Amino acid sequence: MGESTKSPSSASKYYGILEIPKSASLKDICKAYKHLVKKWHPDRNKSNQAEAVDKFRSINEAYRVLSKKKREEADLFKSDAAKTPKKNSRDEEEDELQISSPTLLSRTTSRISPTVDFYTSMPACFTMSGTNTPTTPGTPVSDQPPNYLSKVASKPIIFSQSTSRRKPQPIEKKLECTLEELCNGCVKKVIITRDVVATTGLIVKEEEVVTIMVKPGWKRGTKITFEGKGDERAGDIIFSIDEKTHPLYKREGDDLLLGVEVPLVQALTGCTITVPLLGGDDEVMTMSFDDEIIHPGFEKVIPGQGMPKPKQESTNRGDLVLQFLIQFPLELSEEQKSEVVSILENHS
């Protein structure tokens, strides 16, 4: 059974729904329909989905009725034209338009609640071709991108519109490492939680453990990317190395700085110190300064005891720089001052 003929008042209502005048052509109807279904598609109106569903159905119904009305008028026009001599003009052939069927703009239906049945209200696909045979209502809508309008002639006019979704922005997280872990390398296991779309269309939380192999010599800001581990199974997750503050050492590139406090008397008369090394467990180095005067700003460089250089051989390391801080007495008696003067007055 075909659809019942709508009254003139009903047709006026449908023109109003599609926001077009009564003199609109089939091309105008198609253009208005594509604009409105894109605007009111429930995928694009999450905050007012109930209203969007109602609008979506009304738009589809108006389109179905008015397009059928225009096709009937076109059939009548062709019937009258058949009684007159047919023009054999190439220009008239180029003016015939083939209008492809409007399709849903969404590439997937899994994100729409299964309880909302608005796809059944989608209008029949139609084509104004030589045979003028429209498809029947209820024809499944292809999930392929729409073909839009194109001319049958040798110079097609193609209207392109991309409906592909952009890849979600990557999620960035910090991965804290101690200076020892960055010196020797380590294995980190991290639990990540992400939002994914279940088969029911609902967004659920999912946990996964990822393993990160931290290589010796990595610096703060080094990034490790896991593709497709972010939200919606399409985004990436990026871990950025963050270096924890060390109680003894300060890192500068591949070098390590270590402050050493020395009393004034030892700085002047010589001393022996024990230097802890970062490379191994409880590894130390003993150094003597009996023949040197340790003055303010004095530094001692120990080659090859800094951080590993990740882009070179594992045995190639930076330096350990000892920066001496001299402890001056807070006060001296008059007798001590006199002794200091007598000792140092000839060494200025």
PDB file of C-alpha atoms in Angstrom, residues 155-337:
ATOM      1  CA  LYS A 155      31.801  17.298 -16.224  1.00  0.00           C
ATOM      2  CA  PRO A 156      30.526  16.134 -12.816  1.00  0.00           C
ATOM      3  CA  ILE A 157      30.070  18.568  -9.972  1.00  0.00           C
ATOM      4  CA  ILE A 158      31.169  16.876  -6.761  1.00  0.00           C
ATOM      5  CA  PHE A 159      30.217  18.202  -3.342  1.00  0.00           C
ATOM      6  CA  SER A 160      32.659  16.759  -0.822  1.00  0.00           C
ATOM      7  CA  GLN A 161      32.124  16.728   2.904  1.00  0.00           C
ATOM      8  CA  SER A 162      34.194  14.629   5.280  1.00  0.00           C
ATOM      9  CA  THR A 163      32.303  12.904   8.074  1.00  0.00           C
ATOM     10  CA  SER A 164      35.295  11.087   9.573  1.00  0.00           C
ATOM     11  CA  ARG A 165      35.874  11.660  13.263  1.00  0.00           C
ATOM     12  CA  ARG A 166      39.126  13.174  14.392  1.00  0.00           C
ATOM     13  CA  LYS A 167      41.483  11.035  16.417  1.00  0.00           C
ATOM     14  CA  PRO A 168      41.123  11.936  20.113  1.00  0.00           C
ATOM     15  CA  GLN A 169      43.873  13.991  21.664  1.00  0.00           C
ATOM     16  CA  PRO A 170      46.536  11.882  23.418  1.00  0.00           C
ATOM     17  CA  ILE A 171      46.437  11.518  27.182  1.00  0.00           C
ATOM     18  CA  GLU A 172      49.657  12.601  28.899  1.00  0.00           C
ATOM     19  CA  LYS A 173      50.826  11.220  32.250  1.00  0.00           C
ATOM     20  CA  LYS A 174      53.999  11.675  34.300  1.00  0.00           C
ATOM     21  CA  LEU A 175      56.213   8.723  35.184  1.00  0.00           C
ATOM     22  CA  GLU A 176      58.306   9.506  38.264  1.00  0.00           C
ATOM     23  CA  CYS A 177      61.758   7.899  38.454  1.00  0.00           C
ATOM     24  CA  THR A 178      64.564   8.203  40.980  1.00  0.00           C
ATOM     25  CA  LEU A 179      68.046   9.210  39.876  1.00  0.00           C
ATOM     26  CA  GLU A 180      69.218   5.653  40.620  1.00  0.00           C
ATOM     27  CA  GLU A 181      66.520   4.215  38.334  1.00  0.00           C
ATOM     28  CA  LEU A 182      67.538   6.578  35.539  1.00  0.00           C
ATOM     29  CA  CYS A 183      71.204   5.718  36.074  1.00  0.00           C
ATOM     30  CA  ASN A 184      70.877   1.933  36.105  1.00  0.00           C
ATOM     31  CA  GLY A 185      67.641   1.477  34.124  1.00  0.00           C
ATOM     32  CA  CYS A 186      64.546  -0.272  35.457  1.00  0.00           C
ATOM     33  CA  VAL A 187      61.166  -1.789  34.578  1.00  0.00           C
ATOM     34  CA  LYS A 188      57.995   0.112  35.484  1.00  0.00           C
ATOM     35  CA  LYS A 189      54.518  -1.434  35.472  1.00  0.00           C
ATOM     36  CA  VAL A 190      51.719   1.118  35.337  1.00  0.00           C
ATOM     37  CA  ILE A 191      47.948   0.607  35.579  1.00  0.00           C
ATOM     38  CA  ILE A 192      46.041   2.779  33.124  1.00  0.00           C
ATOM     39  CA  THR A 193      42.294   3.450  33.274  1.00  0.00           C
ATOM     40  CA  ARG A 194      40.415   4.576  30.186  1.00  0.00           C
ATOM     41  CA  ASP A 195      36.854   5.169  28.967  1.00  0.00           C
ATOM     42  CA  VAL A 196      35.700   2.744  26.268  1.00  0.00           C
ATOM     43  CA  VAL A 197      32.394   2.222  24.470  1.00  0.00           C
ATOM     44  CA  ALA A 198      30.886  -1.177  25.268  1.00  0.00           C
ATOM     45  CA  THR A 199      28.803  -3.202  22.805  1.00  0.00           C
ATOM     46  CA  THR A 200      25.698  -1.874  24.576  1.00  0.00           C
ATOM     47  CA  GLY A 201      26.642   1.672  23.598  1.00  0.00           C
ATOM     48  CA  LEU A 202      27.478   2.675  27.180  1.00  0.00           C
ATOM     49  CA  ILE A 203      30.822   4.171  28.249  1.00  0.00           C
ATOM     50  CA  VAL A 204      32.590   1.984  30.804  1.00  0.00           C
ATOM     51  CA  LYS A 205      35.927   2.072  32.646  1.00  0.00           C
ATOM     52  CA  GLU A 206      38.630  -0.379  31.598  1.00  0.00           C
ATOM     53  CA  GLU A 207      41.945  -1.069  33.322  1.00  0.00           C
ATOM     54  CA  GLU A 208      45.136  -2.389  31.763  1.00  0.00           C
ATOM     55  CA  VAL A 209      48.705  -2.861  32.977  1.00  0.00           C
ATOM     56  CA  VAL A 210      51.433  -1.550  30.660  1.00  0.00           C
ATOM     57  CA  THR A 211      55.163  -2.237  30.993  1.00  0.00           C
ATOM     58  CA  ILE A 212      57.750   0.501  30.467  1.00  0.00           C
ATOM     59  CA  MET A 213      61.435  -0.365  30.038  1.00  0.00           C
ATOM     60  CA  VAL A 214      63.328   2.648  31.404  1.00  0.00           C
ATOM     61  CA  LYS A 215      66.750   2.797  29.758  1.00  0.00           C
ATOM     62  CA  PRO A 216      69.915   4.013  31.555  1.00  0.00           C
ATOM     63  CA  GLY A 217      70.541   7.704  30.987  1.00  0.00           C
ATOM     64  CA  TRP A 218      66.982   8.781  30.175  1.00  0.00           C
ATOM     65  CA  LYS A 219      66.323  12.420  31.089  1.00  0.00           C
ATOM     66  CA  ARG A 220      63.389  14.376  32.413  1.00  0.00           C
ATOM     67  CA  GLY A 221      60.919  14.940  29.560  1.00  0.00           C
ATOM     68  CA  THR A 222      61.660  11.692  27.697  1.00  0.00           C
ATOM     69  CA  LYS A 223      58.335  10.477  26.228  1.00  0.00           C
ATOM     70  CA  ILE A 224      57.026   6.933  25.807  1.00  0.00           C
ATOM     71  CA  THR A 225      53.914   6.549  23.607  1.00  0.00           C
ATOM     72  CA  PHE A 226      51.415   3.666  23.692  1.00  0.00           C
ATOM     73  CA  GLU A 227      49.274   3.884  20.567  1.00  0.00           C
ATOM     74  CA  GLY A 228      45.572   3.153  20.893  1.00  0.00           C
ATOM     75  CA  LYS A 229      45.687   2.867  24.684  1.00  0.00           C
ATOM     76  CA  GLY A 230      43.786   6.098  25.314  1.00  0.00           C
ATOM     77  CA  ASP A 231      40.047   6.708  25.436  1.00  0.00           C
ATOM     78  CA  GLU A 232      37.644   5.130  22.882  1.00  0.00           C
ATOM     79  CA  ARG A 233      40.341   2.689  21.726  1.00  0.00           C
ATOM     80  CA  ALA A 234      41.563   5.299  19.249  1.00  0.00           C
ATOM     81  CA  GLY A 235      43.608   7.807  21.247  1.00  0.00           C
ATOM     82  CA  ASP A 236      47.177   7.376  22.438  1.00  0.00           C
ATOM     83  CA  ILE A 237      48.608   7.625  25.935  1.00  0.00           C
ATOM     84  CA  ILE A 238      51.975   9.296  26.464  1.00  0.00           C
ATOM     85  CA  PHE A 239      54.169   8.895  29.559  1.00  0.00           C
ATOM     86  CA  SER A 240      56.698  11.643  30.263  1.00  0.00           C
ATOM     87  CA  ILE A 241      59.701  10.923  32.497  1.00  0.00           C
ATOM     88  CA  ASP A 242      59.776  13.071  35.638  1.00  0.00           C
ATOM     89  CA  GLU A 243      62.956  13.001  37.729  1.00  0.00           C
ATOM     90  CA  LYS A 244      62.585  12.911  41.508  1.00  0.00           C
ATOM     91  CA  THR A 245      64.765  15.229  43.590  1.00  0.00           C
ATOM     92  CA  HIS A 246      67.817  13.406  45.000  1.00  0.00           C
ATOM     93  CA  PRO A 247      69.038  14.152  48.551  1.00  0.00           C
ATOM     94  CA  LEU A 248      72.728  14.336  47.465  1.00  0.00           C
ATOM     95  CA  TYR A 249      73.129  14.774  43.729  1.00  0.00           C
ATOM     96  CA  LYS A 250      71.978  17.372  41.254  1.00  0.00           C
ATOM     97  CA  ARG A 251      71.882  16.437  37.592  1.00  0.00           C
ATOM     98  CA  GLU A 252      73.043  18.715  34.790  1.00  0.00           C
ATOM     99  CA  GLY A 253      72.739  16.924  31.458  1.00  0.00           C
ATOM    100  CA  ASP A 254      74.959  13.840  31.723  1.00  0.00           C
ATOM    101  CA  ASP A 255      76.960  15.211  34.689  1.00  0.00           C
ATOM    102  CA  LEU A 256      76.257  14.914  38.408  1.00  0.00           C
ATOM    103  CA  LEU A 257      77.016  17.655  40.933  1.00  0.00           C
ATOM    104  CA  LEU A 258      77.807  16.797  44.567  1.00  0.00           C
ATOM    105  CA  GLY A 259      78.340  19.393  47.291  1.00  0.00           C
ATOM    106  CA  VAL A 260      81.036  18.678  49.909  1.00  0.00           C
ATOM    107  CA  GLU A 261      81.337  20.714  53.094  1.00  0.00           C
ATOM    108  CA  VAL A 262      84.855  21.081  54.511  1.00  0.00           C
ATOM    109  CA  PRO A 263      85.845  22.904  57.752  1.00  0.00           C
ATOM    110  CA  LEU A 264      88.161  25.868  57.231  1.00  0.00           C
ATOM    111  CA  VAL A 265      91.043  24.254  59.060  1.00  0.00           C
ATOM    112  CA  GLN A 266      90.905  21.136  56.812  1.00  0.00           C
ATOM    113  CA  ALA A 267      90.523  23.288  53.727  1.00  0.00           C
ATOM    114  CA  LEU A 268      93.797  24.985  54.655  1.00  0.00           C
ATOM    115  CA  THR A 269      95.765  22.055  56.052  1.00  0.00           C
ATOM    116  CA  GLY A 270      94.492  19.196  53.882  1.00  0.00           C
ATOM    117  CA  CYS A 271      91.924  16.449  54.321  1.00  0.00           C
ATOM    118  CA  THR A 272      90.723  13.053  53.124  1.00  0.00           C
ATOM    119  CA  ILE A 273      87.069  12.599  52.118  1.00  0.00           C
ATOM    120  CA  THR A 274      84.876   9.652  51.148  1.00  0.00           C
ATOM    121  CA  VAL A 275      82.737  10.270  48.063  1.00  0.00           C
ATOM    122  CA  PRO A 276      79.572   8.159  47.484  1.00  0.00           C
ATOM    123  CA  LEU A 277      79.053   7.025  43.886  1.00  0.00           C
ATOM    124  CA  LEU A 278      75.672   6.665  42.188  1.00  0.00           C
ATOM    125  CA  GLY A 279      76.532   3.788  39.895  1.00  0.00           C
ATOM    126  CA  GLY A 280      76.498   0.871  42.382  1.00  0.00           C
ATOM    127  CA  ASP A 281      75.213  -0.252  45.773  1.00  0.00           C
ATOM    128  CA  ASP A 282      77.227   1.375  48.613  1.00  0.00           C
ATOM    129  CA  GLU A 283      80.033   2.128  46.161  1.00  0.00           C
ATOM    130  CA  VAL A 284      82.377   4.881  47.390  1.00  0.00           C
ATOM    131  CA  MET A 285      85.649   6.567  46.391  1.00  0.00           C
ATOM    132  CA  THR A 286      88.305   7.940  48.777  1.00  0.00           C
ATOM    133  CA  MET A 287      90.131  11.137  47.815  1.00  0.00           C
ATOM    134  CA  SER A 288      92.984  13.001  49.554  1.00  0.00           C
ATOM    135  CA  PHE A 289      93.676  16.742  49.348  1.00  0.00           C
ATOM    136  CA  ASP A 290      96.833  16.953  51.491  1.00  0.00           C
ATOM    137  CA  ASP A 291      98.787  18.940  48.915  1.00  0.00           C
ATOM    138  CA  GLU A 292      95.975  21.291  47.862  1.00  0.00           C
ATOM    139  CA  ILE A 293      94.387  24.307  49.434  1.00  0.00           C
ATOM    140  CA  ILE A 294      90.629  24.117  49.106  1.00  0.00           C
ATOM    141  CA  HIS A 295      89.460  27.653  48.397  1.00  0.00           C
ATOM    142  CA  PRO A 296      85.961  29.096  47.832  1.00  0.00           C
ATOM    143  CA  GLY A 297      84.670  27.910  44.423  1.00  0.00           C
ATOM    144  CA  PHE A 298      87.074  24.951  44.343  1.00  0.00           C
ATOM    145  CA  GLU A 299      85.826  22.014  42.231  1.00  0.00           C
ATOM    146  CA  LYS A 300      87.145  18.530  41.569  1.00  0.00           C
ATOM    147  CA  VAL A 301      86.020  16.533  38.502  1.00  0.00           C
ATOM    148  CA  ILE A 302      85.870  12.723  38.653  1.00  0.00           C
ATOM    149  CA  PRO A 303      85.594  11.503  35.040  1.00  0.00           C
ATOM    150  CA  GLY A 304      83.150   8.743  34.083  1.00  0.00           C
ATOM    151  CA  GLN A 305      81.140   8.775  37.331  1.00  0.00           C
ATOM    152  CA  GLY A 306      78.164  10.748  36.071  1.00  0.00           C
ATOM    153  CA  MET A 307      75.019   9.579  34.241  1.00  0.00           C
ATOM    154  CA  PRO A 308      75.096   7.126  31.300  1.00  0.00           C
ATOM    155  CA  LYS A 309      74.792   8.626  27.841  1.00  0.00           C
ATOM    156  CA  PRO A 310      71.783   6.830  26.293  1.00  0.00           C
ATOM    157  CA  LYS A 311      72.825   7.360  22.683  1.00  0.00           C
ATOM    158  CA  GLN A 312      76.312   5.981  23.235  1.00  0.00           C
ATOM    159  CA  GLU A 313      77.840   2.837  24.723  1.00  0.00           C
ATOM    160  CA  SER A 314      76.702   1.943  28.229  1.00  0.00           C
ATOM    161  CA  THR A 315      80.267   2.404  29.531  1.00  0.00           C
ATOM    162  CA  ASN A 316      80.360   6.005  28.306  1.00  0.00           C
ATOM    163  CA  ARG A 317      79.200   8.240  31.136  1.00  0.00           C
ATOM    164  CA  GLY A 318      79.305  11.861  32.166  1.00  0.00           C
ATOM    165  CA  ASP A 319      81.405  13.260  35.025  1.00  0.00           C
ATOM    166  CA  LEU A 320      80.924  13.643  38.762  1.00  0.00           C
ATOM    167  CA  VAL A 321      81.762  17.191  39.840  1.00  0.00           C
ATOM    168  CA  LEU A 322      82.591  17.841  43.526  1.00  0.00           C
ATOM    169  CA  GLN A 323      81.735  21.381  44.590  1.00  0.00           C
ATOM    170  CA  PHE A 324      83.397  22.335  47.889  1.00  0.00           C
ATOM    171  CA  LEU A 325      81.699  24.506  50.450  1.00  0.00           C
ATOM    172  CA  ILE A 326      84.052  25.846  53.171  1.00  0.00           C
ATOM    173  CA  GLN A 327      82.688  26.063  56.712  1.00  0.00           C
ATOM    174  CA  PHE A 328      83.947  29.271  58.304  1.00  0.00           C
ATOM    175  CA  PRO A 329      83.798  29.689  62.093  1.00  0.00           C
ATOM    176  CA  LEU A 330      80.978  31.880  63.314  1.00  0.00           C
ATOM    177  CA  GLU A 331      83.154  33.711  65.882  1.00  0.00           C
ATOM    178  CA  LEU A 332      86.803  34.014  67.040  1.00  0.00           C
ATOM    179  CA  SER A 333      88.297  35.243  70.278  1.00  0.00           C
ATOM    180  CA  GLU A 334      90.802  38.096  70.263  1.00  0.00           C
ATOM    181  CA  GLU A 335      93.640  35.667  70.917  1.00  0.00           C
ATOM    182  CA  GLN A 336      92.544  33.464  67.992  1.00  0.00           C
ATOM    183  CA  LYS A 337      92.307  36.463  65.704  1.00  0.00           C
TER     184      LYS A 337
END
